mmCIF file of C-alpha atoms and ligand atoms in Angstrom:
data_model
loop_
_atom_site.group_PDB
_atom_site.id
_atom_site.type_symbol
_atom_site.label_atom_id
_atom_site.label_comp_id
_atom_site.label_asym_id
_atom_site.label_seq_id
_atom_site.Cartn_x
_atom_site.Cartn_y
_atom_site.Cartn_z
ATOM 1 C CA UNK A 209 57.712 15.985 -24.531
ATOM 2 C CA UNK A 210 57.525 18.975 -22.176
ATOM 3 C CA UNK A 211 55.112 20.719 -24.202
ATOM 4 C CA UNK A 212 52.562 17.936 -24.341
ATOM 5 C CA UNK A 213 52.718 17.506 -20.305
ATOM 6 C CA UNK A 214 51.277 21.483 -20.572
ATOM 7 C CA UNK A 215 49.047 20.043 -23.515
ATOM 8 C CA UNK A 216 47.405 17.579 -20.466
ATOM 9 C CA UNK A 217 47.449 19.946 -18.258
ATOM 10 C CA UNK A 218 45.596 22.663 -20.284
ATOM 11 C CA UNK A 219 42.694 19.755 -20.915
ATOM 12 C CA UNK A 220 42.488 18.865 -17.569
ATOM 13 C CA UNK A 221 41.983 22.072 -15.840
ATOM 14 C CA UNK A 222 38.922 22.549 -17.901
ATOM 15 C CA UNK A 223 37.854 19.043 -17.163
ATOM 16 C CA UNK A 224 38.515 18.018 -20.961
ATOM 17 C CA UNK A 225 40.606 15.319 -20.366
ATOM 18 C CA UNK A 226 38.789 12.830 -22.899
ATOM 19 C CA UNK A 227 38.769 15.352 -26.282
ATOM 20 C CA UNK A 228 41.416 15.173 -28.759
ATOM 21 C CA UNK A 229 43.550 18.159 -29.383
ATOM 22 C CA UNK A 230 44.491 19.112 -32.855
ATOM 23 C CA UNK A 231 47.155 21.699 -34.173
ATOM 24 C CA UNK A 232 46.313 23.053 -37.107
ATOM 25 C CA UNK A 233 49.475 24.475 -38.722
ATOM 26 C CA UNK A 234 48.647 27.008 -41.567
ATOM 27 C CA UNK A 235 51.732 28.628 -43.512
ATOM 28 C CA UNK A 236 50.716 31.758 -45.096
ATOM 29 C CA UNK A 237 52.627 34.118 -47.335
ATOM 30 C CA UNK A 238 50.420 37.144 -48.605
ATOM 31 C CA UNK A 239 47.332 35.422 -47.540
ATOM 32 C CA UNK A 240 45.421 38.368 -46.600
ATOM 33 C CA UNK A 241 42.259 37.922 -48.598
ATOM 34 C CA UNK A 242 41.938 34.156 -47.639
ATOM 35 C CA UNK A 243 43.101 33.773 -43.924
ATOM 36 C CA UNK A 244 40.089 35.123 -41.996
ATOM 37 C CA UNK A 245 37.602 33.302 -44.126
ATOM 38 C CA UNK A 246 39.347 29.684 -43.772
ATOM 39 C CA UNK A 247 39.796 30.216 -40.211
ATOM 40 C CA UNK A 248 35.905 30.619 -39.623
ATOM 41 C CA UNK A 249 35.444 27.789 -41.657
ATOM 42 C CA UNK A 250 37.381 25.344 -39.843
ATOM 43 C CA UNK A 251 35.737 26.752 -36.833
ATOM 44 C CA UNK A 252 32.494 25.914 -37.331
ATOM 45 C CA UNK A 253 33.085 22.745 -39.594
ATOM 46 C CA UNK A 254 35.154 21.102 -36.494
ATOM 47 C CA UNK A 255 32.419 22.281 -33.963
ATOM 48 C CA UNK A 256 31.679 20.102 -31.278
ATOM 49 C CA UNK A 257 34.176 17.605 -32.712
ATOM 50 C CA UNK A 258 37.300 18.237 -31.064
ATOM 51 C CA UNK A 259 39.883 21.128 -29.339
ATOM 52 C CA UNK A 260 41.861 22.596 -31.471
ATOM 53 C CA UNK A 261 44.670 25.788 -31.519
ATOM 54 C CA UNK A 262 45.232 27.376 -34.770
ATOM 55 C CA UNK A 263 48.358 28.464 -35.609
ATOM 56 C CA UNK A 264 48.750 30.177 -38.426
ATOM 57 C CA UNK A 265 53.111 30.953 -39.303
ATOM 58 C CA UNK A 266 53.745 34.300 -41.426
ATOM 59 C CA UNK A 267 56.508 35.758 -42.820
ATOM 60 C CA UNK A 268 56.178 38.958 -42.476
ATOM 61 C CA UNK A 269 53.909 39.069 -45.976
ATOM 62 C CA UNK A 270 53.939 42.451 -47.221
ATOM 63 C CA UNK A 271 49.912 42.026 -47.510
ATOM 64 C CA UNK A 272 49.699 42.365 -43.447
ATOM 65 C CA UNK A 273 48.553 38.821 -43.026
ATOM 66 C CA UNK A 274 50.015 38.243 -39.699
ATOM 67 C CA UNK A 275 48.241 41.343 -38.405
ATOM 68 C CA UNK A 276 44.972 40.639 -40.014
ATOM 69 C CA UNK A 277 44.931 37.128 -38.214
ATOM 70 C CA UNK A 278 46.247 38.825 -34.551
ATOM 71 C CA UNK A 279 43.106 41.325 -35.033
ATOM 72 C CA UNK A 280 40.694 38.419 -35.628
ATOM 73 C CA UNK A 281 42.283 36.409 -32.601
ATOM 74 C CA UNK A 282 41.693 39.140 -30.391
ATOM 75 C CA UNK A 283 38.520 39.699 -31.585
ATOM 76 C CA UNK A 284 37.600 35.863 -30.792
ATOM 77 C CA UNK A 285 39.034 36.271 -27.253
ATOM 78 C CA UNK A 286 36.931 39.246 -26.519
ATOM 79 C CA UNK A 287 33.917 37.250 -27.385
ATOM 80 C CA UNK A 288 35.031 34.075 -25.263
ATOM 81 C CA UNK A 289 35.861 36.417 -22.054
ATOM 82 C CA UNK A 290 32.532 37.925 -22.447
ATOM 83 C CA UNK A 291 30.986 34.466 -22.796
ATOM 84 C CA UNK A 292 32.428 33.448 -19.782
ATOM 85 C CA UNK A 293 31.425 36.422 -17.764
ATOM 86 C CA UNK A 294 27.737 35.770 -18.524
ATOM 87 C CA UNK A 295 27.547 32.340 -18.301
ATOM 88 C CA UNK A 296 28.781 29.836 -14.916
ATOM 89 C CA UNK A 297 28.546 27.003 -17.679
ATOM 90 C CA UNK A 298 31.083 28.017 -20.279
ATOM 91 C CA UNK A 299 33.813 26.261 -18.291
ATOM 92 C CA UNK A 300 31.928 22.926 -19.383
ATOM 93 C CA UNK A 301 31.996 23.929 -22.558
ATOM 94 C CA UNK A 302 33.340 20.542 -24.081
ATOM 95 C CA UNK A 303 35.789 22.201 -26.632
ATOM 96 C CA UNK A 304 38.869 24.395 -26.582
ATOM 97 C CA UNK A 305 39.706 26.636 -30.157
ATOM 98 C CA UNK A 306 41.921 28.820 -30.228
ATOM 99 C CA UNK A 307 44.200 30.826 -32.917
ATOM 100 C CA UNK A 308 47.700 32.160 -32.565
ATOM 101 C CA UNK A 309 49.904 33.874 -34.847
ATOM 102 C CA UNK A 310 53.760 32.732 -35.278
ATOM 103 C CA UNK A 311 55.028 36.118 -37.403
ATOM 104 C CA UNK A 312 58.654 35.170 -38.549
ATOM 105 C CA UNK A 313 60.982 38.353 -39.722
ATOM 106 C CA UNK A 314 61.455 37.226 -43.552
ATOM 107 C CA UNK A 315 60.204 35.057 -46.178
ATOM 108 C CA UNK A 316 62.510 31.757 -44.980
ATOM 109 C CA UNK A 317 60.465 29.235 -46.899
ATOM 110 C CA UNK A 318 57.436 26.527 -46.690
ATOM 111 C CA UNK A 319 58.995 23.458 -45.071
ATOM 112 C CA UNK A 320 60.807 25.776 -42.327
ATOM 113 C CA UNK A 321 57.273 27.741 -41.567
ATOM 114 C CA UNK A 322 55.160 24.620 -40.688
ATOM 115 C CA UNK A 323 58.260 22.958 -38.765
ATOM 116 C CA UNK A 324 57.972 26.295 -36.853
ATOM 117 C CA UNK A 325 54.154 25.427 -36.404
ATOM 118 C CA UNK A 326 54.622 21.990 -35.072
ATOM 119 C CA UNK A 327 57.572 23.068 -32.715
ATOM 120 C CA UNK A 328 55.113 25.617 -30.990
ATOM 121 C CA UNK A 329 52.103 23.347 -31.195
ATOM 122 C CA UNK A 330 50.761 21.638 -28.124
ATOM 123 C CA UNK A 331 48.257 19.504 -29.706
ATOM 124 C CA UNK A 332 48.947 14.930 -29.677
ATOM 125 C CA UNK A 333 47.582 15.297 -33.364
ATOM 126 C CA UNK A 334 48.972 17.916 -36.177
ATOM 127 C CA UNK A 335 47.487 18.662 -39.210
ATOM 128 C CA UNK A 336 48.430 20.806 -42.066
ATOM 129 C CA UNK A 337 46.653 22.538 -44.673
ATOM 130 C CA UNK A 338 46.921 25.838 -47.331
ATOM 131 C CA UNK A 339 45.254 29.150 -46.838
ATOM 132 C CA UNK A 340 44.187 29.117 -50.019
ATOM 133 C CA UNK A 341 40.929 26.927 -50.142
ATOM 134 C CA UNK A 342 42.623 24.496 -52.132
ATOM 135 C CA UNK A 343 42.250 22.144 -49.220
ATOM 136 C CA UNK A 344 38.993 21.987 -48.285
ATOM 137 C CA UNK A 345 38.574 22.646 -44.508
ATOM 138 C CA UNK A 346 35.096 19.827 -44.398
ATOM 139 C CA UNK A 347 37.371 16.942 -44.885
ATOM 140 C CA UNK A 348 39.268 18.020 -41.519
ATOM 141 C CA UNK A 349 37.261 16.310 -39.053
ATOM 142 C CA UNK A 350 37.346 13.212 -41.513
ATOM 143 C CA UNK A 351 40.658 13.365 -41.531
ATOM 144 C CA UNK A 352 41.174 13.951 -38.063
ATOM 145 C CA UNK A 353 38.327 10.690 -37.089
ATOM 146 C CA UNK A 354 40.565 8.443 -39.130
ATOM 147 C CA UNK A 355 43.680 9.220 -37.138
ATOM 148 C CA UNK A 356 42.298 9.376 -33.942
ATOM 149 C CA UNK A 357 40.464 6.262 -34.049
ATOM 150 C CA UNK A 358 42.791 3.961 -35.826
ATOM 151 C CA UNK A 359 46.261 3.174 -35.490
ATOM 152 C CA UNK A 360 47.372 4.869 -38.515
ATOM 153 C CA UNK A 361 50.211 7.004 -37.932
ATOM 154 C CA UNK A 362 49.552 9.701 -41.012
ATOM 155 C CA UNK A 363 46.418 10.788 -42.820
ATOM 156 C CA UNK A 364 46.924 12.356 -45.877
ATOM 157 C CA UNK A 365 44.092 13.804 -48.573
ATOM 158 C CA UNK A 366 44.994 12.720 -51.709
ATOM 159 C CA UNK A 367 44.540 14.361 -55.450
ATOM 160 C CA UNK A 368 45.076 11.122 -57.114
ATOM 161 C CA UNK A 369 42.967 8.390 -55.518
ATOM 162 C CA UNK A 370 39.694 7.371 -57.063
ATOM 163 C CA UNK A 371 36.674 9.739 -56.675
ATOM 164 C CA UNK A 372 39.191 12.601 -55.777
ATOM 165 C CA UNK A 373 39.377 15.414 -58.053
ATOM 166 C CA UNK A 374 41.313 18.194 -58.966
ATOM 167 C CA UNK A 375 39.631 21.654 -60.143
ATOM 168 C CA UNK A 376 40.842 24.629 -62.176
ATOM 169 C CA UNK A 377 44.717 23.393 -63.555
ATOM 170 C CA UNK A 378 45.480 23.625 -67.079
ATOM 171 C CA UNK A 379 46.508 20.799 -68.677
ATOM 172 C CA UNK A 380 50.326 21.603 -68.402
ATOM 173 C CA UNK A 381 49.872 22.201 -65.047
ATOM 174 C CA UNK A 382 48.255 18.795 -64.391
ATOM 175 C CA UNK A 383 51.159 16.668 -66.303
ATOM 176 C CA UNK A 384 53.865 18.242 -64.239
ATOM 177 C CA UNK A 385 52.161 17.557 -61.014
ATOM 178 C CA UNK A 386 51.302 14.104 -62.486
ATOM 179 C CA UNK A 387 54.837 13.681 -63.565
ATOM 180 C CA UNK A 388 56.353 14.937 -60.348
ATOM 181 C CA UNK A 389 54.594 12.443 -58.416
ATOM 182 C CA UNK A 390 55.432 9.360 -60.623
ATOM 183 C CA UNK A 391 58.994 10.441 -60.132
ATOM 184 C CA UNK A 392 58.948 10.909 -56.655
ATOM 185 C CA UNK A 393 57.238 7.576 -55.990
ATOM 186 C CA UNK A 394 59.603 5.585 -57.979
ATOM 187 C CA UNK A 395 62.724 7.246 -56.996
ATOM 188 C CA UNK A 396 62.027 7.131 -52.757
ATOM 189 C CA UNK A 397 60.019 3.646 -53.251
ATOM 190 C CA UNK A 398 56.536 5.040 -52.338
ATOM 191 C CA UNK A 399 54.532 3.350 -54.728
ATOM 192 C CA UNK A 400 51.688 2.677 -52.155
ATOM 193 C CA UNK A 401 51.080 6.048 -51.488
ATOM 194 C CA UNK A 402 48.952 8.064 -54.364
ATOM 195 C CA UNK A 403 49.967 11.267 -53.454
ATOM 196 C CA UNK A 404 53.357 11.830 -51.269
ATOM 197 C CA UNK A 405 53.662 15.656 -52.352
ATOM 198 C CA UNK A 406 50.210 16.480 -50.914
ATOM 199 C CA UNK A 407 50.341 19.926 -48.807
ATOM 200 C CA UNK A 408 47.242 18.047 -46.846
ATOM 201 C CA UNK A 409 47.926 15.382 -44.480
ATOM 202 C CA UNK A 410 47.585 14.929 -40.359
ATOM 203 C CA UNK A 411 49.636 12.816 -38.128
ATOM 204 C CA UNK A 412 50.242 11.534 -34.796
ATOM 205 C CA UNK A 413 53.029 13.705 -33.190
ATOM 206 C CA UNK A 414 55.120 11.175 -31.909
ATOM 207 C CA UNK A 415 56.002 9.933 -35.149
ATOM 208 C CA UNK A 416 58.413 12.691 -35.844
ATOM 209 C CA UNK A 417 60.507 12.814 -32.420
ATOM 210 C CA UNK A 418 63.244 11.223 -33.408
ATOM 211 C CA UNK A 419 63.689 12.883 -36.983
ATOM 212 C CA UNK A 420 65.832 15.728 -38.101
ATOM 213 C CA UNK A 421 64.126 17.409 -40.849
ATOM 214 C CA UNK A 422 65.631 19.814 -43.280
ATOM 215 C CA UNK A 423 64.425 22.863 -42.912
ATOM 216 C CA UNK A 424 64.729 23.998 -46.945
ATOM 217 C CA UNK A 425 62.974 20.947 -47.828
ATOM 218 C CA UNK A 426 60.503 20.416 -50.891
ATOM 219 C CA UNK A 427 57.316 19.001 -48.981
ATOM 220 C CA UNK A 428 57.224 18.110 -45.667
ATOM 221 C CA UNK A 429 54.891 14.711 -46.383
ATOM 222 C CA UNK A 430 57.378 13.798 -48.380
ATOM 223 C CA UNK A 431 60.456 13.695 -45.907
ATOM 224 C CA UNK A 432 58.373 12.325 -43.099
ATOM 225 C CA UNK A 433 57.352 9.468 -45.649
ATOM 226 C CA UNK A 434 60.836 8.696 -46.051
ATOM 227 C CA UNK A 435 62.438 9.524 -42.830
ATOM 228 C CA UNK A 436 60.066 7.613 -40.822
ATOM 229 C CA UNK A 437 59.660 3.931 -40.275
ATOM 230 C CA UNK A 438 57.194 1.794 -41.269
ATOM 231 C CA UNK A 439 54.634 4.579 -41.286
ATOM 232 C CA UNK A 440 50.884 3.303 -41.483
ATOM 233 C CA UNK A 441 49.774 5.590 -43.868
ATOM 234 C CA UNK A 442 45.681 6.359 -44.821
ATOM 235 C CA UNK A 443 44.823 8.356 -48.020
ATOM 236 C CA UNK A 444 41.458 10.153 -48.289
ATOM 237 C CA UNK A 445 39.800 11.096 -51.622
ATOM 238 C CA UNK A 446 38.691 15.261 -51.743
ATOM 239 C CA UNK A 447 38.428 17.614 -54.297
ATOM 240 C CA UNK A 448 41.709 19.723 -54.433
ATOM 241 C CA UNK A 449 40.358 22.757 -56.018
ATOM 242 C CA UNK A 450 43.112 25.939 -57.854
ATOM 243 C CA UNK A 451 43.817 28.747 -55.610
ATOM 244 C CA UNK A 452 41.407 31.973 -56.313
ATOM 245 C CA UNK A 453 42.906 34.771 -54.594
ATOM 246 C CA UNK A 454 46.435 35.493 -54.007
ATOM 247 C CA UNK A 455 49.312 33.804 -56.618
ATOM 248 C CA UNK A 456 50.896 29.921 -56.615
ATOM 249 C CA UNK A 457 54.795 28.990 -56.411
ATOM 250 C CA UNK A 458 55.071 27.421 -59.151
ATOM 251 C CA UNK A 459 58.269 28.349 -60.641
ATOM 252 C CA UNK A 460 62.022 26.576 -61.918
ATOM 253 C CA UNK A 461 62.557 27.229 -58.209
ATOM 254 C CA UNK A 462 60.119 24.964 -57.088
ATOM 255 C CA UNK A 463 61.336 22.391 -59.756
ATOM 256 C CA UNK A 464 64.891 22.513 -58.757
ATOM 257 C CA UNK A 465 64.183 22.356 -55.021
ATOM 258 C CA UNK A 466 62.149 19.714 -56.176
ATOM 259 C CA UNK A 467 64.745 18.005 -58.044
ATOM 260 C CA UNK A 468 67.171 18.710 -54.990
ATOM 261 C CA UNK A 469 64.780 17.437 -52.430
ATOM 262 C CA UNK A 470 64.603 14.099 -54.438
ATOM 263 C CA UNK A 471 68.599 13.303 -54.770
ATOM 264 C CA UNK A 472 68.934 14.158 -50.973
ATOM 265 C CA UNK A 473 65.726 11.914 -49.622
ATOM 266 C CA UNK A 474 67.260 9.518 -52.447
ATOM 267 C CA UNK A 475 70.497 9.521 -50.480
ATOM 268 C CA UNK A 476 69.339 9.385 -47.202
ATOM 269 C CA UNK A 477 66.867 6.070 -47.977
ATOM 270 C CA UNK A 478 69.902 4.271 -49.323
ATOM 271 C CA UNK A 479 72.378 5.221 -46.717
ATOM 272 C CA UNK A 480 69.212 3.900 -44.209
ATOM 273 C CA UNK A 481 69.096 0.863 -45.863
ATOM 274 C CA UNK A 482 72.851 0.419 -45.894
ATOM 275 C CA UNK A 483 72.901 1.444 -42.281
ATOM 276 C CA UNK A 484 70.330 -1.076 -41.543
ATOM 277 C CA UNK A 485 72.444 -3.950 -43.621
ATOM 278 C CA UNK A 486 75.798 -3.354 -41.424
ATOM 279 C CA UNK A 487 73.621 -2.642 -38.248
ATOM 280 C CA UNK A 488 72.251 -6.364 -39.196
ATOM 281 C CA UNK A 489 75.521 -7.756 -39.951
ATOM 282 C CA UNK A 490 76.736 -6.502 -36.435
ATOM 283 C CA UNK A 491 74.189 -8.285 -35.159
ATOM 284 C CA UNK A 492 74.602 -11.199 -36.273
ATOM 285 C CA UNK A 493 78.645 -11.140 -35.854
ATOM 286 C CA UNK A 494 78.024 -10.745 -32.365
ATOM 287 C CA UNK A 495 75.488 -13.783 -32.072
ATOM 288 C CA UNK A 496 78.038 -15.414 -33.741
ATOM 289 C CA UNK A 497 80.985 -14.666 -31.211
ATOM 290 C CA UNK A 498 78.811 -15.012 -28.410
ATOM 291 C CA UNK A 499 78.016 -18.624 -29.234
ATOM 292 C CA UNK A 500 81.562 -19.112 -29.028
ATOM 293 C CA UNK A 501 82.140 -17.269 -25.873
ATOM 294 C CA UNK A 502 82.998 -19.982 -22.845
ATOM 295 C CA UNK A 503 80.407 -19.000 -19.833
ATOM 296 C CA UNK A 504 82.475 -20.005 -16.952
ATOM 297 C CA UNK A 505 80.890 -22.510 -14.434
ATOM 298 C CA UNK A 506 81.090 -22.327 -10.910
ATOM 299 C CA UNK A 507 80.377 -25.192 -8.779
HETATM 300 N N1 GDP B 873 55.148 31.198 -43.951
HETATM 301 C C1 GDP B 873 55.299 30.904 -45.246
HETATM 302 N N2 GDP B 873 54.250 30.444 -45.956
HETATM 303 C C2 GDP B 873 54.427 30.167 -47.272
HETATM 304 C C3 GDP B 873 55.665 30.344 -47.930
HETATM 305 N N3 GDP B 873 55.506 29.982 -49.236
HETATM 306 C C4 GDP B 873 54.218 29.609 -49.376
HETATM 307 N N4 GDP B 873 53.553 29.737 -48.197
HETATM 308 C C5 GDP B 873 52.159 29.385 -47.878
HETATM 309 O O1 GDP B 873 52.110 27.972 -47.988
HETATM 310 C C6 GDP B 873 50.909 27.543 -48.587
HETATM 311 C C7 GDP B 873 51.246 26.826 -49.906
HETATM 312 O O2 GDP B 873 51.737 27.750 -50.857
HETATM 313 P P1 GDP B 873 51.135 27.867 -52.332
HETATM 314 O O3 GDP B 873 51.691 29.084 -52.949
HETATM 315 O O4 GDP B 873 49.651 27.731 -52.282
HETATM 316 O O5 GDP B 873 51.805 26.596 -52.984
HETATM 317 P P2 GDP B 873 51.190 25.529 -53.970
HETATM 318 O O6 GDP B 873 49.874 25.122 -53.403
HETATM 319 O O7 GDP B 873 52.211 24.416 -53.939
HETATM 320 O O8 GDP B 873 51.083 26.221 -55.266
HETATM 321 C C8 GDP B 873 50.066 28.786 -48.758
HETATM 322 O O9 GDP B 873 49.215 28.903 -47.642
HETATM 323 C C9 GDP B 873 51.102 29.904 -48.820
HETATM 324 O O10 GDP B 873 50.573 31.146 -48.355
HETATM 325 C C10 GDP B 873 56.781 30.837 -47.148
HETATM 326 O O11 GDP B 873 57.898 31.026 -47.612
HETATM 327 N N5 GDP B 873 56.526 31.093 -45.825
HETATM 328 MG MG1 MG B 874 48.265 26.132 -52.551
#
């Protein structure tokens, strides 16, 4: 809560009180060949559309990624202070970017880096994304329009909806995903949603106050599908393309913390349910007694 009061008050020194602001939360392990690139990308393909911080969370990758990105930050704040040296109007500027770097000590895992993201965000709106171009940074402000301007509460880019696509998986590759997903949407009830594992999704903030996530979780998407109520939920088609630099995760570690993710959201969403059953029954014991109670009358 605190940290969206600063949020307001960031926007409103610079008079910006009416744009959006968006935290994009990019995980990176060994993303040195990538990071720069997608950065400048989402730069200019959200120009002019809203404020948004970067923050891109590290750990520690061998490849210097965290250092690469800190070099190119400074570089961009160089550029702004000289900007606004030379020019009176670059406080009217109508948009706020900016890119920090969260570099953790160790390798502590995907779920864990981008919860690390959103706790040090400021933005109302979070979105999420790869380093490795397999999410396409021009579907971002699409993305972003959707939740802004509607009162969906989550909007995810999906692999699986019509006119999406998926580019440069093997075959094998595909029917695991494929499989995966069928699982997971039958298991945790999510048969609306197309693609609950995507890595590629936006939300409002306030949606996730309340929850306690776990930290060595499978997919993020996933647990806030299941851990939050009555989500409204919009799926976007895009074309989810293979990574090209740098190597994938896919591994029997990612299929057992797979499986594991799915018995534990599979026992939380029953023990909701039941908890919602006695909550109801509670309720409706203590209509019951009330009816019965005497109110006294004075006269
Ligand atoms: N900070 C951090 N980032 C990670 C970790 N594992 C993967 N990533 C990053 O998370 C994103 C997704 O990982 P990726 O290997 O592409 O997974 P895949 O798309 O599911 O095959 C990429 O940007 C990775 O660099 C991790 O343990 N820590
Ligand atoms: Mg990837």
């Amino acid at each position: 809560m605190q940290r969206l009061d600063y949020a307001l008050e960031i926007e409103t020194s610079y008079n910006r009180a009416t744009l959006p602001v968006v935290s994009i939360i990019i995980p990176t392990y060994n993303e040195s060949r990538n990071i720069v690139r997608l950065i400048r990308l989402i730069r200019s393909s959200i120009d002019d559309h809203f404020s948004a911080e970067i923050i891109v969370v590290d750990d520690n990758s061998p490849d210097k990624t965290a250092r690469i990105v800190e070099g190119y930050a400074d570089s961009i704040y160089q550029k702004e202070n000289y900007r606004q040296q030379y020019s009176s109007s670059y406080l009217d500027v109508q948009q706020i970017f900016s890119v920090r770097v969260i570099w953790r000590e160790s390798k502590a895992g995907l779920v864990s880096a981008v919860l690390e993201g959103v706790k040090n965000s400021l933005g109302k709106y979070i979105l999420i994304l790869d380093a490795d171009f397999s999410h396409p940074p021009n579907v971002i402000v699409d993305m972003v329009n959707e939740l802004v301007n509607s009162d969906y509460d989550i909007v995810s880019a999906s692999r699986y909806l019509e006119g999406s696509q998926i580019i440069g998986w093997p075959l094998r590759r595909r029917a695991i995903s494929k499989s995966a997903t069928r699982l997971a949407r039958t298991i945790l009830g999510l048969n609306q949603i197309t693609d609950p594992m995507s890595g590629f999704f936006a939300f409002k903030r306030d949606i996730i106050s309340h929850i306690t996530f776990n930290t060595s979780g499978y997919k993020l998407l996933l647990e806030i599908l299941v851990k939050v109520d009555n989500a409204k939920v919009k799926e976007i088609a895009y074309t989810f393309a293979d990574r090209r630099s740098g190597s994938s995760k896919l591994d029997s570690r990612v299929i057992l913390d797979f499986v594991k993710a799915l018995i534990r959201l599979y026992v939380f969403k029953n023990n909701k349910s039941y908890r919602a059953k006695l909550k109801r029954q509670a309720t409706i014991g203590k209509l019951r007694s009330l009816s019965k109670t005497r109110i006294p009358v004075r006269l």
